[in-house]
Short mmCIF file of C-alpha atoms in Angstrom, two decimals:
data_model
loop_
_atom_site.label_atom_id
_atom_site.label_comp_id
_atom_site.label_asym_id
_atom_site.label_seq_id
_atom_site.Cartn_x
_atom_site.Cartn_y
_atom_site.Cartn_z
CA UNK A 174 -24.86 53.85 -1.85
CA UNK A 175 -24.45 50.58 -3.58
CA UNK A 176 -20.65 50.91 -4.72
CA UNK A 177 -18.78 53.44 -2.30
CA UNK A 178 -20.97 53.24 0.46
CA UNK A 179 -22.46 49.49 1.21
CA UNK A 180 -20.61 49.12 4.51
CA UNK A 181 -23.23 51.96 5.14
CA UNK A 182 -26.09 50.61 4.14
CA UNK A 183 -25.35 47.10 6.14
CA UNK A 184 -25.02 49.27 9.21
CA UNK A 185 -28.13 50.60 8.30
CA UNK A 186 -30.17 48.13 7.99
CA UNK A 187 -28.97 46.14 10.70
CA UNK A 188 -29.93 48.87 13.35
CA UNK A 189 -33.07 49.91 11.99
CA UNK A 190 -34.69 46.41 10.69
CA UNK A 191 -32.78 43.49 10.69
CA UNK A 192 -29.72 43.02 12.84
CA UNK A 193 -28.74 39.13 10.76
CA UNK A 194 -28.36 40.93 7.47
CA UNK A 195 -25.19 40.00 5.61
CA UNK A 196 -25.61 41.68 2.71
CA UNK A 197 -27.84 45.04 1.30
CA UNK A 198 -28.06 46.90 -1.68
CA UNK A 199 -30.21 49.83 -1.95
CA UNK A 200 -33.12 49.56 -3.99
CA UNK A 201 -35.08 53.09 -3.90
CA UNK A 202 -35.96 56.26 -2.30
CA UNK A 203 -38.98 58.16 -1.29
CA UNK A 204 -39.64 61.34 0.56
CA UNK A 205 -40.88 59.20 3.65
CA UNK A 206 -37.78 56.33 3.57
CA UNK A 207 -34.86 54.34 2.23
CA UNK A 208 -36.16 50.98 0.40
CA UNK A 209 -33.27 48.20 0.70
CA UNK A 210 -32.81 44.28 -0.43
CA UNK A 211 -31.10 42.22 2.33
CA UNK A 212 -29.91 38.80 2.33
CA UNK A 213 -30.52 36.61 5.69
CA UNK A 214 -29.49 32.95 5.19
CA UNK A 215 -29.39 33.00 1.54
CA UNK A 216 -32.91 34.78 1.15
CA UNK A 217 -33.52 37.97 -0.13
CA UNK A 218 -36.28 40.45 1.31
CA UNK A 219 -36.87 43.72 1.12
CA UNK A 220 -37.16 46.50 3.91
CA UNK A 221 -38.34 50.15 4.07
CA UNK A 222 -36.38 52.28 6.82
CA UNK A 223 -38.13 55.56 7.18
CA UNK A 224 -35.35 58.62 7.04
CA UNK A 225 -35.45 60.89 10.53
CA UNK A 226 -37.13 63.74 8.91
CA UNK A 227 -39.31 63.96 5.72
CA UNK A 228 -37.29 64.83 3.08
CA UNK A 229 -38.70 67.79 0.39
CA UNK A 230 -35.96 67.75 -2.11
CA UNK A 231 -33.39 65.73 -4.09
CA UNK A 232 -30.86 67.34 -2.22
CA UNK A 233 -32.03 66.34 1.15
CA UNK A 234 -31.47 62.70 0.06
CA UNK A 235 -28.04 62.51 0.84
CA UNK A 236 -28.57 64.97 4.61
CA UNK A 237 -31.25 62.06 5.24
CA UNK A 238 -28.97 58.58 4.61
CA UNK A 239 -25.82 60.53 6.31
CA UNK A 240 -28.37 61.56 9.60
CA UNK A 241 -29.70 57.93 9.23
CA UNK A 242 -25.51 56.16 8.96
CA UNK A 243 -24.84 58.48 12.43
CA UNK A 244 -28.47 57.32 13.96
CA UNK A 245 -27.45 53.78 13.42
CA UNK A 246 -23.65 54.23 14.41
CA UNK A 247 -24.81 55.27 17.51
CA UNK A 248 -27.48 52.66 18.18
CA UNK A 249 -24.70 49.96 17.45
CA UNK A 250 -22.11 51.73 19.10
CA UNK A 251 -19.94 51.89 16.44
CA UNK A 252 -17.60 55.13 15.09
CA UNK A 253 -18.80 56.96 11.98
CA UNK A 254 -16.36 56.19 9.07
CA UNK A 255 -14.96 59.01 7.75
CA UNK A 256 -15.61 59.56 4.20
#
């Protein structure tokens, strides 16, 4: 998420906690969410974005961040990347 997909993660973040973020880097996972650091004004914090559904496996990981990156596409009105 950190390399190949951090355009992803800002969109993310900014329509599920914080909309000033200018920069994010994913930080850890859980069944129940997504743990991220963002910057706002220089300062870092950290934020925990619950995924749409529990996930069960390690393989639902990557269903939960893609149905989370369309979630917040469509809250910020923005077209899903192709990737």
């Amino acid at each position: 998420m950190n390399d190949d997909h951090a355009d992803d993660s800002l969109l993310i973040v900014r329509a599920f906690a914080e909309p000033r973020a200018a920069h994010t880097r994913m930080t850890g996972v859980s069944s129940e969410a997504g743990v991220w650091v963002i910057v706002i004004d220089g300062q870092e914090q950290t934020v925990r974005i619950p995924w749409l559904e529990p996930v069960t496996d390690r393989s639902g990981l990557r269903t939960a961040v893609v149905a989370l990156y369309q979630a917040a596409c469509a809250r910020l009105g923005v077209d899903p990347a192709r990737h």
